[in-house]
Amino acid sequence: MTEPITIRLPFPPASLSPNARMQPHAIRRDRRAYRAQVRAAAMNVLRTPGYAKPITPLPAPVTADVVFIVPDNRRRDEDNLLASLKAAWDELVSIKLLADDAHGQLHVRFGGLQVAKNERGVLVTLRTEGDTE
């Protein structure tokens, strides 16, 4: 069993939502930029004292508990919020924090919305199967 890893990611841009109606080149640009932000956030956490960067990816299956930090109580679609994180999962696989984000390898659980005035972000806690609560 490994210790849970919590990463605060930036809030995904609206263009990464499945409902976005944008030009493909704009979506690719935003996706690339978001992946770079996710990489930086993950590497900052893995480099802090108390965390040892995994030599190998977290053993599957991994559960990701996701809490979205939003500035207000507006209604939001849970499915679209979770789908907008696809680029984040891809980047976590790319930096070898996760082995795979395929079905059965990564279980994403919506942890709700946390309202914090003037803040936006995503808290992701990664746990291996033996660590799930």
N, CA, C and O of each residue as an XYZ file, in Angstrom:
532
protein
N       0.846     -1.192      0.000
C       0.000      0.000      0.000
C       0.880      1.240      0.000
O       1.916      1.300      0.662
N       0.440      2.205     -0.750
C       1.144      3.472     -0.786
C       0.278      4.543     -0.145
O      -0.942      4.407     -0.052
N       0.923      5.589      0.286
C       0.202      6.688      0.918
C      -0.578      7.473     -0.140
O      -0.079      7.649     -1.251
N      -1.782      7.946      0.170
C      -2.543      8.741     -0.802
C      -1.769      9.990     -1.210
O      -1.038     10.570     -0.407
N      -1.934     10.388     -2.440
C      -1.291     11.586     -2.981
C      -2.389     12.581     -3.334
O      -3.297     12.262     -4.101
N      -2.307     13.792     -2.771
C      -3.286     14.838     -3.065
C      -2.615     15.928     -3.873
O      -1.574     16.459     -3.488
N      -3.227     16.254     -5.000
C      -2.703     17.269     -5.907
C      -3.790     18.315     -6.132
O      -4.944     17.979     -6.397
N      -3.411     19.580     -6.023
C      -4.355     20.658     -6.365
C      -4.062     21.086     -7.795
O      -2.998     21.626     -8.098
N      -5.023     20.835     -8.655
C      -4.888     21.168    -10.068
C      -5.634     22.462    -10.362
O      -6.563     22.823     -9.640
N      -5.233     23.157    -11.414
C      -6.041     24.299    -11.833
C      -7.380     23.813    -12.373
O      -7.508     22.673    -12.817
N      -8.362     24.683    -12.328
C      -9.669     24.349    -12.875
C      -9.523     24.202    -14.386
O      -8.886     25.044    -15.019
N     -10.099     23.151    -14.983
C      -9.953     22.977    -16.434
C     -10.650     24.088    -17.211
O     -11.707     24.566    -16.800
N     -10.060     24.501    -18.336
C     -10.700     25.543    -19.135
C     -12.026     25.054    -19.716
O     -12.217     23.857    -19.927
N     -12.921     25.975    -19.968
C     -14.245     25.635    -20.494
C     -14.160     24.889    -21.817
O     -15.060     24.118    -22.150
N     -13.100     25.107    -22.566
C     -12.967     24.449    -23.866
C     -12.788     22.936    -23.740
O     -12.984     22.217    -24.720
N     -12.425     22.441    -22.569
C     -12.248     21.001    -22.376
C     -13.531     20.297    -21.941
O     -13.552     19.076    -21.785
N     -14.578     21.054    -21.749
C     -15.876     20.470    -21.427
C     -16.442     19.794    -22.668
O     -16.261     20.294    -23.778
N     -17.127     18.664    -22.497
C     -17.743     18.013    -23.660
C     -18.763     18.897    -24.373
O     -19.050     18.674    -25.549
N     -19.309     19.882    -23.692
C     -20.301     20.769    -24.297
C     -19.684     21.967    -25.005
O     -20.412     22.779    -25.576
N     -18.367     22.097    -24.984
C     -17.711     23.252    -25.605
C     -17.916     23.227    -27.114
O     -17.816     22.182    -27.756
N     -18.199     24.375    -27.651
C     -18.368     24.510    -29.096
C     -17.294     25.480    -29.582
O     -17.541     26.673    -29.761
N     -16.098     24.937    -29.792
C     -14.970     25.760    -30.197
C     -14.271     25.124    -31.384
O     -14.508     23.964    -31.721
N     -13.420     25.893    -31.998
C     -12.617     25.391    -33.097
C     -11.645     24.329    -32.576
O     -11.105     24.485    -31.480
N     -11.412     23.265    -33.327
C     -10.506     22.203    -32.876
C      -9.109     22.698    -32.505
O      -8.510     22.194    -31.555
N      -8.585     23.676    -33.242
C      -7.240     24.158    -32.915
C      -7.217     24.866    -31.562
O      -6.217     24.790    -30.848
N      -8.288     25.545    -31.202
C      -8.368     26.215    -29.902
C      -8.457     25.182    -28.781
O      -7.860     25.361    -27.719
N      -9.194     24.114    -29.014
C      -9.303     23.049    -28.013
C      -7.938     22.387    -27.813
O      -7.527     22.140    -26.679
N      -7.236     22.100    -28.911
C      -5.899     21.482    -28.804
C      -4.932     22.385    -28.040
O      -4.161     21.918    -27.203
N      -4.984     23.680    -28.339
C      -4.113     24.648    -27.654
C      -4.401     24.654    -26.150
O      -3.476     24.609    -25.339
N      -5.675     24.711    -25.784
C      -6.054     24.747    -24.372
C      -5.721     23.429    -23.679
O      -5.309     23.419    -22.519
N      -5.900     22.328    -24.386
C      -5.579     21.012    -23.829
C      -4.080     20.913    -23.539
O      -3.682     20.438    -22.475
N      -3.253     21.360    -24.484
C      -1.800     21.327    -24.305
C      -1.387     22.195    -23.112
O      -0.565     21.780    -22.295
N      -1.952     23.387    -23.016
C      -1.637     24.297    -21.912
C      -2.075     23.708    -20.574
O      -1.352     23.802    -19.582
N      -3.267     23.096    -20.550
C      -3.756     22.512    -19.300
C      -2.886     21.337    -18.868
O      -2.596     21.181    -17.682
N      -2.473     20.515    -19.816
C      -1.595     19.390    -19.479
C      -0.286     19.886    -18.876
O       0.230     19.270    -17.944
N       0.254     20.975    -19.382
C       1.486     21.546    -18.821
C       1.254     22.021    -17.385
O       2.120     21.850    -16.527
N       0.091     22.614    -17.124
C      -0.230     23.064    -15.766
C      -0.386     21.870    -14.823
O       0.063     21.919    -13.678
N      -1.018     20.805    -15.302
C      -1.196     19.592    -14.493
C       0.161     18.977    -14.173
O       0.410     18.559    -13.043
N       1.032     18.925    -15.173
C       2.379     18.377    -14.963
C       3.111     19.159    -13.875
O       3.698     18.569    -12.968
N       3.075     20.490    -13.969
C       3.754     21.340    -12.986
C       3.184     21.120    -11.584
O       3.938     21.006    -10.618
N       1.861     21.062    -11.473
C       1.233     20.861    -10.160
C       1.605     19.506     -9.575
O       1.913     19.406     -8.388
N       1.579     18.469    -10.393
C       1.910     17.123     -9.909
C       3.379     17.035     -9.505
O       3.702     16.456     -8.468
N       4.255     17.595    -10.304
C       5.680     17.531     -9.983
C       6.001     18.319     -8.716
O       6.864     17.911     -7.939
N       5.318     19.445     -8.499
C       5.523     20.211     -7.261
C       5.167     19.377     -6.040
O       5.886     19.402     -5.040
N       4.063     18.638     -6.111
C       3.653     17.797     -4.983
C       4.648     16.661     -4.778
O       5.030     16.361     -3.647
N       5.058     16.043     -5.856
C       5.958     14.895     -5.743
C       7.352     15.285     -5.273
O       8.098     14.436     -4.784
N       7.711     16.544     -5.412
C       9.029     17.012     -4.976
C       9.031     17.552     -3.553
O      10.101     17.841     -3.017
N       7.872     17.698     -2.925
C       7.828     18.243     -1.572
C       8.293     17.206     -0.565
O       8.108     16.008     -0.777
N       8.899     17.657      0.537
C       9.302     16.709      1.570
C       8.087     15.947      2.092
O       7.006     16.516      2.244
N       8.266     14.694      2.356
C       7.161     13.864      2.832
C       6.598     12.982      1.741
O       5.954     11.972      2.028
N       6.832     13.349      0.494
C       6.424     12.512     -0.631
C       7.678     11.984     -1.298
O       8.622     12.732     -1.551
N       7.680     10.733     -1.570
C       8.756     10.157     -2.367
C       8.176      9.890     -3.744
O       7.175      9.185     -3.877
N       8.801     10.451     -4.764
C       8.287     10.240     -6.116
C       8.304      8.756     -6.426
O       9.337      8.103     -6.281
N       7.166      8.216     -6.855
C       7.132      6.799     -7.176
C       8.117      6.468     -8.301
O       8.199      7.183     -9.301
N       8.858      5.381     -8.123
C       9.769      4.933     -9.171
C       8.954      4.321    -10.295
O       9.308      4.430    -11.468
N       7.869      3.681     -9.926
C       6.961      3.109    -10.898
C       5.588      3.735    -10.673
O       5.337      4.296     -9.606
N       4.706      3.650    -11.646
C       3.357      4.213    -11.462
C       2.636      3.559    -10.284
O       2.956      2.438     -9.890
N       1.668      4.272     -9.736
C       0.851      3.702     -8.664
C       0.216      2.414     -9.176
O      -0.284      2.379    -10.301
N       0.227      1.364     -8.373
C      -0.348      0.099     -8.841
C      -1.861      0.209     -9.026
O      -2.577      0.732     -8.172
N      -2.316     -0.293    -10.152
C      -3.747     -0.255    -10.474
C      -4.470     -1.342     -9.695
O      -3.864     -2.359     -9.357
N      -5.719     -1.158     -9.411
C      -6.536      0.013     -9.731
C      -6.288      1.168     -8.762
O      -5.958      0.969     -7.593
N      -6.459      2.374     -9.287
C      -6.291      3.593     -8.506
C      -7.645      4.291     -8.435
O      -8.367      4.371     -9.429
N      -7.978      4.791     -7.255
C      -9.198      5.579     -7.075
C      -8.805      7.040     -6.967
O      -7.921      7.396     -6.188
N      -9.457      7.878     -7.742
C      -9.225      9.324     -7.703
C     -10.475      9.988     -7.140
O     -11.535      9.970     -7.765
N     -10.339     10.570     -5.958
C     -11.425     11.349     -5.372
C     -11.237     12.795     -5.820
O     -10.184     13.390     -5.586
N     -12.256     13.357     -6.462
C     -12.137     14.669     -7.093
C     -13.117     15.645     -6.452
O     -14.321     15.394     -6.413
N     -12.584     16.768     -5.948
C     -13.401     17.846     -5.391
C     -13.108     19.101     -6.201
O     -11.954     19.511     -6.319
N     -14.141     19.706     -6.754
C     -13.987     20.926     -7.532
C     -14.174     22.129     -6.612
O     -15.165     22.218     -5.887
N     -13.225     23.043     -6.647
C     -13.303     24.281     -5.868
C     -13.848     25.352     -6.795
O     -13.261     25.654     -7.834
N     -14.977     25.919     -6.402
C     -15.679     26.884     -7.252
C     -15.950     28.164     -6.455
O     -16.028     28.124     -5.227
N     -16.095     29.301     -7.152
C     -16.265     30.571     -6.444
C     -17.691     30.875     -6.004
O     -17.911     31.823     -5.250
N     -18.676     30.078     -6.467
C     -20.069     30.394     -6.146
C     -20.907     29.118     -6.113
O     -20.407     28.027     -6.390
N     -22.180     29.268     -5.774
C     -23.092     28.125     -5.647
C     -23.873     27.810     -6.913
O     -24.888     27.116     -6.859
N     -23.407     28.317     -8.059
C     -24.110     28.028     -9.316
C     -24.224     26.536     -9.542
O     -23.380     25.761     -9.091
N     -25.273     26.140    -10.243
C     -25.440     24.719    -10.585
C     -24.397     24.321    -11.613
O     -24.110     25.078    -12.541
N     -23.832     23.140    -11.450
C     -22.845     22.626    -12.394
C     -23.147     21.169    -12.674
O     -23.659     20.457    -11.811
N     -22.835     20.729    -13.872
C     -23.084     19.362    -14.298
C     -21.897     18.480    -13.905
O     -20.790     18.648    -14.417
N     -22.138     17.553    -13.003
C     -21.092     16.669    -12.487
C     -20.381     15.894    -13.601
O     -19.154     15.796    -13.611
N     -21.157     15.346    -14.535
C     -20.563     14.559    -15.621
C     -19.626     15.395    -16.491
O     -18.550     14.933    -16.871
N     -20.033     16.620    -16.805
C     -19.187     17.482    -17.629
C     -17.927     17.904    -16.888
O     -16.854     17.988    -17.485
N     -18.051     18.170    -15.593
C     -16.868     18.522    -14.809
C     -15.848     17.379    -14.830
O     -14.660     17.599    -15.065
N     -16.326     16.166    -14.582
C     -15.415     15.018    -14.567
C     -14.819     14.757    -15.953
O     -13.637     14.432    -16.066
N     -15.627     14.897    -17.002
C     -15.131     14.662    -18.363
C     -14.078     15.690    -18.760
O     -13.182     15.391    -19.549
N     -14.183     16.892    -18.220
C     -13.212     17.937    -18.569
C     -11.821     17.642    -18.005
O     -10.857     18.325    -18.352
N     -11.707     16.638    -17.144
C     -10.414     16.271    -16.563
C      -9.660     15.215    -17.371
O      -8.604     14.754    -16.938
N     -10.175     14.825    -18.526
C      -9.504     13.799    -19.334
C      -8.047     14.167    -19.621
O      -7.173     13.303    -19.553
N      -7.774     15.419    -19.937
C      -6.399     15.852    -20.205
C      -5.521     15.687    -18.964
O      -4.334     15.382    -19.079
N      -6.101     15.887    -17.783
C      -5.334     15.717    -16.541
C      -4.942     14.253    -16.356
O      -3.799     13.957    -16.009
N      -5.881     13.340    -16.586
C      -5.559     11.910    -16.436
C      -4.490     11.513    -17.453
O      -3.569     10.763    -17.130
N      -4.614     12.017    -18.679
C      -3.621     11.701    -19.703
C      -2.227     12.178    -19.283
O      -1.236     11.483    -19.506
N      -2.157     13.348    -18.683
C      -0.851     13.875    -18.263
C      -0.297     13.093    -17.082
O       0.910     12.860    -17.014
N      -1.148     12.685    -16.154
C      -0.672     11.887    -15.021
C      -0.160     10.524    -15.480
O       0.738      9.960    -14.855
N      -0.719      9.992    -16.558
C      -0.195      8.769    -17.160
C       1.134      9.081    -17.852
O       2.083      8.301    -17.766
N       1.195     10.210    -18.528
C       2.404     10.597    -19.257
C       3.614     10.758    -18.333
O       4.725     10.375    -18.700
N       3.410     11.316    -17.145
C       4.530     11.483    -16.209
C       4.732     10.241    -15.345
O       5.547     10.239    -14.422
N       3.986      9.193    -15.654
C       4.112      7.889    -15.007
C       3.736      7.892    -13.524
O       4.271      7.111    -12.736
N       2.815      8.773    -13.159
C       2.244      8.705    -11.820
C       1.157      7.634    -11.797
O       1.002      6.907    -10.816
N       0.401      7.549    -12.906
C      -0.608      6.502    -13.085
C      -0.140      5.559    -14.183
O       0.481      5.988    -15.156
N      -0.438      4.280    -14.027
C      -0.072      3.307    -15.058
C      -0.959      3.450    -16.282
O      -0.488      3.353    -17.415
N      -2.245      3.682    -16.051
C      -3.200      3.750    -17.154
C      -4.463      4.430    -16.650
O      -4.763      4.392    -15.457
N      -5.200      5.052    -17.564
C      -6.466      5.656    -17.173
C      -7.643      4.931    -17.815
O      -8.743      5.476    -17.915
N      -7.400      3.699    -18.248
C      -8.448      2.903    -18.891
C      -9.446      2.377    -17.862
O      -9.206      2.409    -16.655
N     -10.570      1.892    -18.383
C     -11.616      1.304    -17.538
C     -11.017      0.196    -16.675
O     -10.288     -0.662    -17.173
N     -11.321      0.219    -15.406
C     -10.826     -0.791    -14.483
C      -9.485     -0.438    -13.867
O      -9.090     -1.039    -12.868
N      -8.775      0.527    -14.446
C      -7.473      0.941    -13.932
C      -7.573      2.196    -13.069
O      -6.846      2.351    -12.088
N      -8.485      3.087    -13.453
C      -8.685      4.345    -12.742
C     -10.170      4.512    -12.459
O     -10.990      4.535    -13.377
N     -10.505      4.627    -11.192
C     -11.890      4.837    -10.771
C     -11.989      6.277    -10.260
O     -11.365      6.632     -9.260
N     -12.768      7.091    -10.947
C     -12.907      8.498    -10.580
C     -14.198      8.668     -9.799
O     -15.273      8.288    -10.264
N     -14.081      9.247     -8.600
C     -15.253      9.494     -7.759
C     -15.426     10.993     -7.564
O     -14.483     11.697     -7.201
N     -16.636     11.470     -7.807
C     -16.962     12.881     -7.628
C     -17.144     13.142     -6.140
O     -18.022     12.562     -5.500
N     -16.309     14.015     -5.598
C     -16.368     14.334     -4.175
C     -17.172     15.573     -3.877
O     -17.272     15.984     -2.721
N     -17.748     16.174     -4.896
C     -18.593     17.330     -4.691
C     -17.922     18.641     -5.049
O     -16.839     18.688     -5.633
N     -18.622     19.709     -4.669
C     -18.137     21.064     -4.915
C     -17.806     21.713     -3.588
O     -18.532     21.553     -2.607
N     -16.718     22.438     -3.564
C     -16.332     23.201     -2.379
C     -16.350     24.669     -2.791
O     -15.626     25.070     -3.702
N     -17.168     25.460     -2.130
C     -17.280     26.876     -2.477
C     -16.242     27.669     -1.694
O     -16.201     27.629     -0.465
N     -15.411     28.385     -2.429
C     -14.397     29.261     -1.839
C     -14.368     30.539     -2.677
O     -13.944     30.522     -3.833
N     -14.816     31.633     -2.091
C     -14.939     32.887     -2.826
C     -13.627     33.242     -3.530
O     -12.551     33.189     -2.934
N     -13.740     33.601     -4.796
C     -12.612     34.015     -5.639
C     -11.569     32.926     -5.873
O     -10.421     33.238     -6.188
N     -11.940     31.673     -5.728
C     -11.001     30.576     -5.989
C     -11.614     29.579     -6.955
O     -12.831     29.397     -7.001
N     -10.739     28.934     -7.730
C     -11.140     27.847     -8.628
C     -10.003     26.848     -8.654
O      -8.833     27.229     -8.679
N     -10.338     25.597     -8.647
C      -9.317     24.563     -8.717
C      -9.956     23.192     -8.586
O     -11.178     23.055     -8.520
N      -9.101     22.186     -8.549
C      -9.559     20.810     -8.422
C      -8.617     20.094     -7.468
O      -7.405     20.084     -7.681
N      -9.161     19.501     -6.427
C      -8.370     18.677     -5.516
C      -8.543     17.224     -5.926
O      -9.661     16.709     -5.952
N      -7.447     16.569     -6.242
C      -7.464     15.177     -6.649
C      -6.653     14.375     -5.642
O      -5.475     14.655     -5.424
N      -7.285     13.374     -5.027
C      -6.586     12.481     -4.110
C      -6.533     11.110     -4.743
O      -7.566     10.495     -5.009
N      -5.321     10.634     -4.985
C      -5.106      9.329     -5.618
C      -4.782      8.301     -4.548
O      -3.890      8.500     -3.724
N      -5.528      7.188     -4.574
C      -5.327      6.095     -3.622
C      -5.264      4.777     -4.394
O      -5.989      4.572     -5.368
N      -4.390      3.903     -3.937
C      -4.401      2.563     -4.523
C      -5.522      1.792     -3.875
O      -6.049      2.213     -2.845
N      -5.900      0.664     -4.462
C      -7.086     -0.066     -4.009
C      -7.063     -0.380     -2.515
O      -8.099     -0.287     -1.857
N      -5.929     -0.741     -1.979
C      -5.846     -1.067     -0.563
C      -6.026      0.118      0.347
O      -6.225     -0.050      1.550
N      -5.959      1.351     -0.218
C      -6.039      2.561      0.577
C      -7.402      3.239      0.528
O      -7.621      4.220      1.238
N      -8.327      2.737     -0.295
C      -9.618      3.424     -0.441
C     -10.397      3.362      0.855
O     -10.334      2.390      1.608
N     -11.137      4.442      1.087
C     -11.920      4.531      2.342
C     -13.359      4.147      2.105
O     -14.163      4.162      3.038
